[in-house]
Short mmCIF file of N, CA and C in Angstrom, two decimals:
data_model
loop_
_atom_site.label_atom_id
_atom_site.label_comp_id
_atom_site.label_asym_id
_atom_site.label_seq_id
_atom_site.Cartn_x
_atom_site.Cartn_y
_atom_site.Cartn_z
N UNK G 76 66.06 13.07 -57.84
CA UNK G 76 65.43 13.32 -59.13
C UNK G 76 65.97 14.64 -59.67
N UNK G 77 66.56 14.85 -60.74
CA UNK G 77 66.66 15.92 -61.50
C UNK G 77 65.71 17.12 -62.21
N UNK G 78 66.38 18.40 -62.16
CA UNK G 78 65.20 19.01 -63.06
C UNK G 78 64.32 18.70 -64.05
N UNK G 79 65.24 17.75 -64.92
CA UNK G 79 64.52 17.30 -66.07
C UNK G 79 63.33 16.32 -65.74
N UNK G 80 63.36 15.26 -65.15
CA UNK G 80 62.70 14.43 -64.38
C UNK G 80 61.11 15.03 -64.09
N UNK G 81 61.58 16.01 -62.99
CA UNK G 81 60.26 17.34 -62.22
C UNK G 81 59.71 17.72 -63.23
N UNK G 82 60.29 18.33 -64.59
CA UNK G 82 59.66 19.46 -65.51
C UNK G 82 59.09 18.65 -66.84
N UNK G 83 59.48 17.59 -67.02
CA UNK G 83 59.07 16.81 -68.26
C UNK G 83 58.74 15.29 -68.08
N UNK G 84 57.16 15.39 -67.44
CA UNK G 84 56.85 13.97 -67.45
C UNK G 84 56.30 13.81 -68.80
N UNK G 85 56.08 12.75 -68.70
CA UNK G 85 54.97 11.95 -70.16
C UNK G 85 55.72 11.82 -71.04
N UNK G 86 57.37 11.84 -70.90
CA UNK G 86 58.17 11.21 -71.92
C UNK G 86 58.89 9.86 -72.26
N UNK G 87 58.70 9.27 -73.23
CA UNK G 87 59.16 7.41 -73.10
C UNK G 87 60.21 7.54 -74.11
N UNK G 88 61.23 6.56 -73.97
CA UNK G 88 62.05 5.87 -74.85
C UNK G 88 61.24 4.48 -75.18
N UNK G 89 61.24 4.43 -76.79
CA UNK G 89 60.47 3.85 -77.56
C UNK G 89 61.35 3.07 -78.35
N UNK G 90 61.37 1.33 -78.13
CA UNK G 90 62.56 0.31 -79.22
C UNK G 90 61.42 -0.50 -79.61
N UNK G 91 61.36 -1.01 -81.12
CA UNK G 91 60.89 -1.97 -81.27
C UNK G 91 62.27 -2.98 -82.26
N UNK G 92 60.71 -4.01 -82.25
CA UNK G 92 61.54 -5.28 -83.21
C UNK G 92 60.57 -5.97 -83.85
N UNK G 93 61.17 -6.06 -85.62
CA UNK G 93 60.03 -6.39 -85.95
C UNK G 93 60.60 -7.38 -87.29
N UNK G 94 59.91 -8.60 -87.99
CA UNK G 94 59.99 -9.69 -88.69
C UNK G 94 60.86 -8.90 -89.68
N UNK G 95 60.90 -7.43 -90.59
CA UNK G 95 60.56 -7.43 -91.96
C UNK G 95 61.23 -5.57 -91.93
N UNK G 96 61.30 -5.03 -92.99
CA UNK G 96 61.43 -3.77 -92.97
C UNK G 96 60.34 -2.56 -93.04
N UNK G 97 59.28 -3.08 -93.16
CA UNK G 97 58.16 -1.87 -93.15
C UNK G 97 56.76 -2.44 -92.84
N UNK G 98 56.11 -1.62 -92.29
CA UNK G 98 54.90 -1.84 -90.77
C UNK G 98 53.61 -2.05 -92.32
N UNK G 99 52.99 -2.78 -91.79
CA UNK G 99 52.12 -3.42 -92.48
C UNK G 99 52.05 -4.20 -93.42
N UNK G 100 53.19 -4.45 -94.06
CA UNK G 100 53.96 -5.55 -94.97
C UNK G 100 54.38 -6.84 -94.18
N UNK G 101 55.03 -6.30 -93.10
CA UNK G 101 55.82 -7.12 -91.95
C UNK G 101 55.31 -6.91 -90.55
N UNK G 102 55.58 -7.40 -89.63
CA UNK G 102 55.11 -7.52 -88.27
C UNK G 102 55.81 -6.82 -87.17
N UNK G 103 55.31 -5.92 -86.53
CA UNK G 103 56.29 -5.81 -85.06
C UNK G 103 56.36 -6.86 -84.02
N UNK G 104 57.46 -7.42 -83.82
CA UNK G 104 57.29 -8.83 -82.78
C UNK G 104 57.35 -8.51 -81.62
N UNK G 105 57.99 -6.99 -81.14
CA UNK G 105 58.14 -6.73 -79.66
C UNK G 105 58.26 -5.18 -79.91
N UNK G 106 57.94 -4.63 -78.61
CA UNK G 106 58.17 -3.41 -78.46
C UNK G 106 58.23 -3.33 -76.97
N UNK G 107 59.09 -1.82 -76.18
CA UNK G 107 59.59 -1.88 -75.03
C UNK G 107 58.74 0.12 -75.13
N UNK G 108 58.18 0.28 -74.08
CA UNK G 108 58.03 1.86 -73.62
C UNK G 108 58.95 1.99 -71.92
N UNK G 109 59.62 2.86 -71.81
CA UNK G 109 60.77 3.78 -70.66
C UNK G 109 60.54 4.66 -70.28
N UNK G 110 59.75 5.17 -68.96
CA UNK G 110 59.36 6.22 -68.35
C UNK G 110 60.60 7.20 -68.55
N UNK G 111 60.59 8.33 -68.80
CA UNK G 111 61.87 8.78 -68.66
C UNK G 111 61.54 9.56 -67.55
N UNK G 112 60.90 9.86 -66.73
CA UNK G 112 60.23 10.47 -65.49
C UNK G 112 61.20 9.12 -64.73
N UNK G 113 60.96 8.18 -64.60
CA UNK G 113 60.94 7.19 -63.64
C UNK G 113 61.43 5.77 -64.95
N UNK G 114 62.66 5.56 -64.92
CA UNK G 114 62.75 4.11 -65.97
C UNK G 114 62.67 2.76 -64.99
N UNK G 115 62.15 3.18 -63.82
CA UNK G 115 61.72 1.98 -63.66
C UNK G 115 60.38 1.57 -64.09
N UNK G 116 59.32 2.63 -64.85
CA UNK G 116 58.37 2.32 -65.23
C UNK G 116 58.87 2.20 -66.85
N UNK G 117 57.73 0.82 -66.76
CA UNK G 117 58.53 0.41 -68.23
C UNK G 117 57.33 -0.62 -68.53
N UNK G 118 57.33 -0.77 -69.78
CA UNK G 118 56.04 -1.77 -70.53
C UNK G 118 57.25 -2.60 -71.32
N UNK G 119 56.92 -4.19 -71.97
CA UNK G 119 57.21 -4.89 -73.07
C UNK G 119 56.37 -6.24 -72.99
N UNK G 120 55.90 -5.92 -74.32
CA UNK G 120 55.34 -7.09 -74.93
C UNK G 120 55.96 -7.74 -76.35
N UNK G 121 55.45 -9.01 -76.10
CA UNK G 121 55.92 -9.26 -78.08
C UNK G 121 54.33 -9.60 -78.66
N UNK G 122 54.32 -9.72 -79.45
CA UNK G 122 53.10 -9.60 -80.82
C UNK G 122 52.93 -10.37 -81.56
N UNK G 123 52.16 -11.12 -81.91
CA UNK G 123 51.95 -12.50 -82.85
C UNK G 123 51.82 -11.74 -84.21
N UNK G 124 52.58 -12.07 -85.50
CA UNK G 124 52.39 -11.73 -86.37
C UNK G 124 51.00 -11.41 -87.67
N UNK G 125 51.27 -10.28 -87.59
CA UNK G 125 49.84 -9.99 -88.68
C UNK G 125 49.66 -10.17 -89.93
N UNK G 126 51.24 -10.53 -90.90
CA UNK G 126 51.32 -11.01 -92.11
C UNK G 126 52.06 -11.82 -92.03
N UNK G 127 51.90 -12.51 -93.15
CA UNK G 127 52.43 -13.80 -93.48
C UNK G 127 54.15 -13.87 -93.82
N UNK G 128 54.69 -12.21 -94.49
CA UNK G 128 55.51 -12.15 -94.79
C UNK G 128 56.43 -12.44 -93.92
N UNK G 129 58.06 -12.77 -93.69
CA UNK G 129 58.87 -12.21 -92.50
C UNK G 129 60.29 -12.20 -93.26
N UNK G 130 61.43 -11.90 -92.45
CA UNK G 130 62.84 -12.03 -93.03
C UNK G 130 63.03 -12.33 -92.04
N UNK G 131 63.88 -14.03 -92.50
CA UNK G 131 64.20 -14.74 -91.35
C UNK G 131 65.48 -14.20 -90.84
N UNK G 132 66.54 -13.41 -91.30
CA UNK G 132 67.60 -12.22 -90.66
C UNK G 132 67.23 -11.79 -89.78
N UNK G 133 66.12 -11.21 -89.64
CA UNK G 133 65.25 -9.99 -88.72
C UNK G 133 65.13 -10.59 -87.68
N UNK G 134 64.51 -11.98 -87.55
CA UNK G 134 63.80 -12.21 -86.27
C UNK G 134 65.33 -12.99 -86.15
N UNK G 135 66.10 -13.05 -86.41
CA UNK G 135 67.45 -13.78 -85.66
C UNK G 135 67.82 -12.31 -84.96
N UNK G 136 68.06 -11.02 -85.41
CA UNK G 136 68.53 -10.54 -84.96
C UNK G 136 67.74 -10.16 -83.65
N UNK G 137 66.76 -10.61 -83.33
CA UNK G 137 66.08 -10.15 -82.34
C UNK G 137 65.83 -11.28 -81.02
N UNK G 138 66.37 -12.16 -82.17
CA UNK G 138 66.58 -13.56 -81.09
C UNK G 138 64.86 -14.75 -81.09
N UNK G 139 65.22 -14.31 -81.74
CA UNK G 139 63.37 -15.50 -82.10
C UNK G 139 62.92 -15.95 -83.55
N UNK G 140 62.65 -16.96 -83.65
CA UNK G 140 61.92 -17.93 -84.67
C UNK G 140 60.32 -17.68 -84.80
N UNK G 141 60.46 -17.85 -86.14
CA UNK G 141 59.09 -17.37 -86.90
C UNK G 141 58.23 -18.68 -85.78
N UNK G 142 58.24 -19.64 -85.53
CA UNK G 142 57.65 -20.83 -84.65
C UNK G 142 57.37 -19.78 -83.16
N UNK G 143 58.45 -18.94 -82.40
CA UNK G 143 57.98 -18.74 -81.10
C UNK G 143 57.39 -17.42 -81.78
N UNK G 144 57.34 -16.57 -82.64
CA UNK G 144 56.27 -15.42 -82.70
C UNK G 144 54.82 -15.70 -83.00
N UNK G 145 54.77 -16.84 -83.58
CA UNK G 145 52.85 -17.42 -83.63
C UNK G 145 52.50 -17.62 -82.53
N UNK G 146 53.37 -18.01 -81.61
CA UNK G 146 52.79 -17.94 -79.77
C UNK G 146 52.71 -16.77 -79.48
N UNK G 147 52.67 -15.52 -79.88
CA UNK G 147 52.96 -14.29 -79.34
C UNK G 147 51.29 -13.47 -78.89
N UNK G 148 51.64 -12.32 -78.05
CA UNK G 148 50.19 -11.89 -77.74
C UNK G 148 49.95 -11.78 -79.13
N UNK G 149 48.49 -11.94 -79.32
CA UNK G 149 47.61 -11.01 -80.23
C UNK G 149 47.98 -9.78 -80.50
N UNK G 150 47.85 -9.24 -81.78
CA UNK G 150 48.54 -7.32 -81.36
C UNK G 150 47.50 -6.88 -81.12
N UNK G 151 45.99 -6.83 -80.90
CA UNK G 151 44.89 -6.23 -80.38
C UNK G 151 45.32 -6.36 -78.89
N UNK G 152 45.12 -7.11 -78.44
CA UNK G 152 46.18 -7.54 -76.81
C UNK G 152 46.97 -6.65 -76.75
N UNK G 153 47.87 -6.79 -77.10
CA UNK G 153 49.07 -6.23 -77.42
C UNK G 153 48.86 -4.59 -76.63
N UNK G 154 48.45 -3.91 -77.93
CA UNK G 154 48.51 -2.31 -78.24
C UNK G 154 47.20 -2.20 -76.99
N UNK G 155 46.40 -2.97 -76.42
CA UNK G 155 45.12 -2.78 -75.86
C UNK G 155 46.08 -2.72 -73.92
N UNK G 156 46.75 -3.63 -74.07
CA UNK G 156 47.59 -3.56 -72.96
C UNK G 156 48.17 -2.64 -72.74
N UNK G 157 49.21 -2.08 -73.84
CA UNK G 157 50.22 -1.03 -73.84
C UNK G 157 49.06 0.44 -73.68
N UNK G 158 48.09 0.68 -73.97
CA UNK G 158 47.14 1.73 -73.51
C UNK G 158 46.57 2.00 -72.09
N UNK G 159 46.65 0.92 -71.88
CA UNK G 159 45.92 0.48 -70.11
C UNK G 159 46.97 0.72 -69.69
N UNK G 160 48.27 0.69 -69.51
CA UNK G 160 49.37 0.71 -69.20
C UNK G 160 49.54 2.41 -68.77
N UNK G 161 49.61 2.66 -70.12
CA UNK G 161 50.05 4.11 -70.30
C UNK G 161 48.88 5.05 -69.56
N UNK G 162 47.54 5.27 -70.03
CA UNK G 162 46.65 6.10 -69.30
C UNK G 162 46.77 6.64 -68.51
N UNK G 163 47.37 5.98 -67.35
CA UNK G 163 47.64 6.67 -65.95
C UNK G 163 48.74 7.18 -65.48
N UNK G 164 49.37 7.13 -66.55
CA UNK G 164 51.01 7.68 -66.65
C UNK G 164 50.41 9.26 -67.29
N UNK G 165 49.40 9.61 -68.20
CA UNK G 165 49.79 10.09 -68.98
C UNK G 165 49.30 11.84 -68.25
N UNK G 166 48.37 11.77 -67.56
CA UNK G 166 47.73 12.96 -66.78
C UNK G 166 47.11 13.67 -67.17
N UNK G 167 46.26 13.02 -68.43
CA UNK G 167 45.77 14.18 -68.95
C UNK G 167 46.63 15.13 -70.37
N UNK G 168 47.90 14.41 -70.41
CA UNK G 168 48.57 15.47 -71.85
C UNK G 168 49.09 14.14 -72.33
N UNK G 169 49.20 14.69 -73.52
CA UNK G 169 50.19 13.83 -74.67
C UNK G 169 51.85 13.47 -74.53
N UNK G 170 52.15 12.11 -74.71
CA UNK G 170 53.01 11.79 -73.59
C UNK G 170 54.33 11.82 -75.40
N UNK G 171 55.32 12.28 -75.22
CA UNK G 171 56.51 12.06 -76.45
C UNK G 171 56.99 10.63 -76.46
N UNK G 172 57.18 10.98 -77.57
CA UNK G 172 58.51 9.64 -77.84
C UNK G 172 59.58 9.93 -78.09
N UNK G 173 60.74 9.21 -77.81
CA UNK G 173 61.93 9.45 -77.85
C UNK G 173 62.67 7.67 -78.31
N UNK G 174 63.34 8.12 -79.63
CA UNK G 174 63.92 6.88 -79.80
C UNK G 174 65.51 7.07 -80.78
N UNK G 175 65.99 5.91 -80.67
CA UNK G 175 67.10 5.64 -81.48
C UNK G 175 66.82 6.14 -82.85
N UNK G 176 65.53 5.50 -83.24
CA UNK G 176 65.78 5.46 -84.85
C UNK G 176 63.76 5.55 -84.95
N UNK G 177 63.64 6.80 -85.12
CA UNK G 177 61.99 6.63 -84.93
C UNK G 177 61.34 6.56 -86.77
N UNK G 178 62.34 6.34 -87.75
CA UNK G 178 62.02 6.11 -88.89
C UNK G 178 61.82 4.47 -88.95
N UNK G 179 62.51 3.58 -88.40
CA UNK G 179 61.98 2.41 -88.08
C UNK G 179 60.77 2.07 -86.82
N UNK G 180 61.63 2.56 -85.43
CA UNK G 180 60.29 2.04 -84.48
C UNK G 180 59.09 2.56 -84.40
N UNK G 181 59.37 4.33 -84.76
CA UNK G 181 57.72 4.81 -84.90
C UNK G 181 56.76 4.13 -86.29
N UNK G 182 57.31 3.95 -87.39
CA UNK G 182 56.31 3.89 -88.32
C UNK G 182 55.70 2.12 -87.71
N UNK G 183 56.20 1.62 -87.11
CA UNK G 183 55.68 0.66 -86.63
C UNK G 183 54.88 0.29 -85.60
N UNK G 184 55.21 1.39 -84.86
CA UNK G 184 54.52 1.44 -83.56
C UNK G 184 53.30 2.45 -84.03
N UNK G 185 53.27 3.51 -85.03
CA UNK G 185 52.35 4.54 -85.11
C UNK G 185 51.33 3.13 -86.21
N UNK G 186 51.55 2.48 -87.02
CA UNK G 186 50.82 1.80 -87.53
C UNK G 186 50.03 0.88 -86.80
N UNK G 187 50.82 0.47 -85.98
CA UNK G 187 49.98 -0.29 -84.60
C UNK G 187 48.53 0.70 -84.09
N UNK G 188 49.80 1.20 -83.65
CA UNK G 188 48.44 2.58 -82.00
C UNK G 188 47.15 2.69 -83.54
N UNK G 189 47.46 2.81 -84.51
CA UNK G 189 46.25 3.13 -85.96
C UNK G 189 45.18 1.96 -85.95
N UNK G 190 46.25 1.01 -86.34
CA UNK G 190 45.49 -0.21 -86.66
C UNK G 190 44.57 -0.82 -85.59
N UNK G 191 45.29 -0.72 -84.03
CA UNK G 191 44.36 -1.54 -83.21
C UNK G 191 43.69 -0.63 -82.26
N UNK G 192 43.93 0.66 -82.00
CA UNK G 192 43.83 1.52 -81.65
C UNK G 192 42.90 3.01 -81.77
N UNK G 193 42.86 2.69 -83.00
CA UNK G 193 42.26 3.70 -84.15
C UNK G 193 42.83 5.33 -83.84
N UNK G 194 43.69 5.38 -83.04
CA UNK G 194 44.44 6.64 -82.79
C UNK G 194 45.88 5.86 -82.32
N UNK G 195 46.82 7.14 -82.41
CA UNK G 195 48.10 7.16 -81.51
C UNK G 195 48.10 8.13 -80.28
N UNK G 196 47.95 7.69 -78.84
CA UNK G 196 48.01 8.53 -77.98
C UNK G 196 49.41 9.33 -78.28
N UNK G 197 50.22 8.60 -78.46
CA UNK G 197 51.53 9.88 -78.59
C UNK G 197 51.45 11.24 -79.61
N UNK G 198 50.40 11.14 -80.43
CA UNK G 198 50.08 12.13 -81.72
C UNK G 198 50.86 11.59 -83.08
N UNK G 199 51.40 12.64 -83.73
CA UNK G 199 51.79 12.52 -85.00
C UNK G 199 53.62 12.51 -85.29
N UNK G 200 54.22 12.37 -83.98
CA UNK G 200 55.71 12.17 -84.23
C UNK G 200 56.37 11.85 -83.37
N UNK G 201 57.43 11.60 -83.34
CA UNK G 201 59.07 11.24 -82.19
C UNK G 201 59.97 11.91 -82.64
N UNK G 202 60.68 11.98 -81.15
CA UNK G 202 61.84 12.61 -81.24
C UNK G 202 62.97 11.60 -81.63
N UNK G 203 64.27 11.91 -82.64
CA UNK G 203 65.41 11.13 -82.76
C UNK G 203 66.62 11.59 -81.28
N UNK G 204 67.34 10.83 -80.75
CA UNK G 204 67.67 10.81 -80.14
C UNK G 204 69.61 11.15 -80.56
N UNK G 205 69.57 10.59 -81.50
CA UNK G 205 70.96 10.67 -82.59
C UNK G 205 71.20 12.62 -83.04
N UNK G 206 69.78 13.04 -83.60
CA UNK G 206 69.46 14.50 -83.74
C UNK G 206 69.73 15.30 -82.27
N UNK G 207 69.19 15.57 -81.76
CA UNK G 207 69.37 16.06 -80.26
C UNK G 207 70.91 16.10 -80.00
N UNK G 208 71.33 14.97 -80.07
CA UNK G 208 73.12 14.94 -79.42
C UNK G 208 73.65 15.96 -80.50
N UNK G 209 73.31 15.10 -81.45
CA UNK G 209 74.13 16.50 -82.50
C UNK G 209 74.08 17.63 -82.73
N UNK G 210 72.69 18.04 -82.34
CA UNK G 210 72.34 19.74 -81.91
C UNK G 210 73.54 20.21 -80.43
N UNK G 211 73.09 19.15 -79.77
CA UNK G 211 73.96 19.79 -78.51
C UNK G 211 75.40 19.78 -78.79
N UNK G 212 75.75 19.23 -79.56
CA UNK G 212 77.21 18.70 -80.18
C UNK G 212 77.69 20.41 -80.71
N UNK G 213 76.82 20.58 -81.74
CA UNK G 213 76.78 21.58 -82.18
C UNK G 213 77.77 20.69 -83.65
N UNK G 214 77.51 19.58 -84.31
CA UNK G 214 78.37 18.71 -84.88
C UNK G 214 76.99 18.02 -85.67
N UNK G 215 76.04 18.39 -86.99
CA UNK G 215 75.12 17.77 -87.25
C UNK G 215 75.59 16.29 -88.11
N UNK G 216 76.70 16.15 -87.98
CA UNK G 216 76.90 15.00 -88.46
C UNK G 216 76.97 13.83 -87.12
N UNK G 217 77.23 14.28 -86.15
CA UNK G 217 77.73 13.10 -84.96
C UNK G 217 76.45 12.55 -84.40
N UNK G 218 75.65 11.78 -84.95
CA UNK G 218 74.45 11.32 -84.57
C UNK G 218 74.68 10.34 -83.83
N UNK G 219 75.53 9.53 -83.50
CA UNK G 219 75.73 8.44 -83.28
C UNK G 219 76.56 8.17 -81.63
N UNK G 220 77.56 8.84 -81.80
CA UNK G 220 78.85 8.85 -80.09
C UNK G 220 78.11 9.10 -79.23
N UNK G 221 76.61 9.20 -79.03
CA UNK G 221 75.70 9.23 -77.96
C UNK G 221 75.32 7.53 -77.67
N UNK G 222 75.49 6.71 -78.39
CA UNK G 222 75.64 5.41 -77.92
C UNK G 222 76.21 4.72 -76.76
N UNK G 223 77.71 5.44 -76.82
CA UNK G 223 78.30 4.98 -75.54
C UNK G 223 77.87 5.72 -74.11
N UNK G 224 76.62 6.45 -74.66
CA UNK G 224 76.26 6.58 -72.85
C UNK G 224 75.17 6.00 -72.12
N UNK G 225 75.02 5.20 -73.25
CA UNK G 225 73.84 3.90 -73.07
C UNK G 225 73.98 2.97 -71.46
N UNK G 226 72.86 2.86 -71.12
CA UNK G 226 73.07 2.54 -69.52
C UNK G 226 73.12 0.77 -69.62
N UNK G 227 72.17 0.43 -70.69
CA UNK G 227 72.14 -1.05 -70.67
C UNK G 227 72.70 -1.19 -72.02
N UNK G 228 72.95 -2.60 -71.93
CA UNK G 228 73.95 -2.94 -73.86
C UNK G 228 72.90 -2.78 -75.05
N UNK G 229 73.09 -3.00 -76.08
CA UNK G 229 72.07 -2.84 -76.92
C UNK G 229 72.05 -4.51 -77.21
N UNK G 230 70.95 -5.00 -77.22
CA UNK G 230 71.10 -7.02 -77.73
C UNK G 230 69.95 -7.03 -78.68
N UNK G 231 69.59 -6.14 -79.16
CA UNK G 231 68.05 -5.96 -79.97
C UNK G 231 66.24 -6.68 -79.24
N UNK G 232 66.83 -6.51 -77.58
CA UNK G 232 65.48 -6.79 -76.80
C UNK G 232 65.18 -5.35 -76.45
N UNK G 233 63.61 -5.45 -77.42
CA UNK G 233 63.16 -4.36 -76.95
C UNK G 233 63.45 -3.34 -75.76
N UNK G 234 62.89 -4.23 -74.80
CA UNK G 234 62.71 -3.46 -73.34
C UNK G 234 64.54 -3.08 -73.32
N UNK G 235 65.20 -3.70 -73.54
CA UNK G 235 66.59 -3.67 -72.93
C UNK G 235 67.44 -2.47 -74.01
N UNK G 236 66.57 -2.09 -75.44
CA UNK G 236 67.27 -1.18 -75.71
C UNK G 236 66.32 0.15 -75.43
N UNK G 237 65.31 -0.08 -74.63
CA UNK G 237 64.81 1.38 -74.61
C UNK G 237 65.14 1.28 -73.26
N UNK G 238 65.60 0.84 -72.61
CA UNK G 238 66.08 0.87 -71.40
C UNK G 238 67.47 1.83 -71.20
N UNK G 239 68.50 1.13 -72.62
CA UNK G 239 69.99 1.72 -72.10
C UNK G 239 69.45 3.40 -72.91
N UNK G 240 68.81 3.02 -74.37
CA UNK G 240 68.47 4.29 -75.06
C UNK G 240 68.02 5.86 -73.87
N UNK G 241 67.02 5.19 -72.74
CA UNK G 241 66.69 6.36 -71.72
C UNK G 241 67.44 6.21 -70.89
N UNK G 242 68.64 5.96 -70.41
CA UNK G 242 69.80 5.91 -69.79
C UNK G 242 70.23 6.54 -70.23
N UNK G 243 70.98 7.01 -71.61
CA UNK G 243 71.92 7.41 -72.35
C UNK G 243 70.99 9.03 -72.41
N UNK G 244 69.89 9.33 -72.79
CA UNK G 244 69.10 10.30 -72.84
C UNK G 244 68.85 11.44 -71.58
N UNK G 245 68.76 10.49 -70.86
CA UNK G 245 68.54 10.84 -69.53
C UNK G 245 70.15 12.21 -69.12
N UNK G 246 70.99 11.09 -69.39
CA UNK G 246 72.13 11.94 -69.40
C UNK G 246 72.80 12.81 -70.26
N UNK G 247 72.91 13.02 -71.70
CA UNK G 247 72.18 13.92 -72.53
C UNK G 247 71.47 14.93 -71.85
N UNK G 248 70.28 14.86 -71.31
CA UNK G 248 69.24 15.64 -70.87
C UNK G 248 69.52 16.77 -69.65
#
């Protein structure tokens, strides 16, 4: 285990996937949480849709039909799971997020932890993961060449991009 590991628990890599472009208009169909303490601890669920709306683009790119997301958990389920989950991870402090693109997965995921939740245990933000490299870069344009240190491919499955995302971070870190 590394320093980083020892000195900074309660941090996750955070992917979602969702029908539509914006959280309460459209649906999150899946989401993945990544111990970055430990990525073998890891949550994913998918989510039965809460509006009617969707873009059938979206859920191709994620690999599913508007037909298999009406089978999906409940998102009360859902977000009620992903809490039970987390609690005992969390020790008592507020655990970060860390993601690819937290202008898409957080406003979706923070509308969730709201909606079914009536709070967000993570608080009021995430970290970008694209930002960080480029600080360390010392290059605020290179948000991106932190991709190729992705541990798993990116296929737009949740779990599997917050998986390579805290792979790639991890080492970064």
């Amino acid at each position: 285990m590394n320093n980083y590991n020892k000195n900074n628990k309660n941090q996750f890599s955070l992917d979602t996937e969702a029908d539509g472009p914006c959280a309460g208009l459209y649906s999150m169909v899946s989401f993945g949480l990544v111990s970055l303490n430990d990525p073998s601890v890891k949550f994913y669920t998918t989510l039965a849709p809460i509006s009617d709306r969707f873009v059938p683009g979206a859920l191709a790119a994620c690999n599913f039909t508007r037909e298999q997301t009406l089978a999906f958990t409940p998102a009360q389920k859902a977000m009620d799971d992903m809490l039970a989950w987390l609690k005992p991870l969390m020790n008592g402090n507020r655990p970060v997020i860390w993601s690819d693109n937290p202008a898409f997965d957080w406003q979706f995921f923070n509308y969730y932890c709201h909606a079914y939740l009536q709070h967000n245990p993570f608080g009021f933000s995430a970290r970008r993961i694209g930002d960080y490299w480029a600080g360390k870069q010392g290059n605020p344009r290179d948000t991106t060449s932190w991709k190729k240190l992705r541990t798993v491919k990116h296929t737009h499955n949740a779990l599997d991009d917050a998986l390579g995302n805290a792979g790639a971070l991890l080492k970064i870190l």
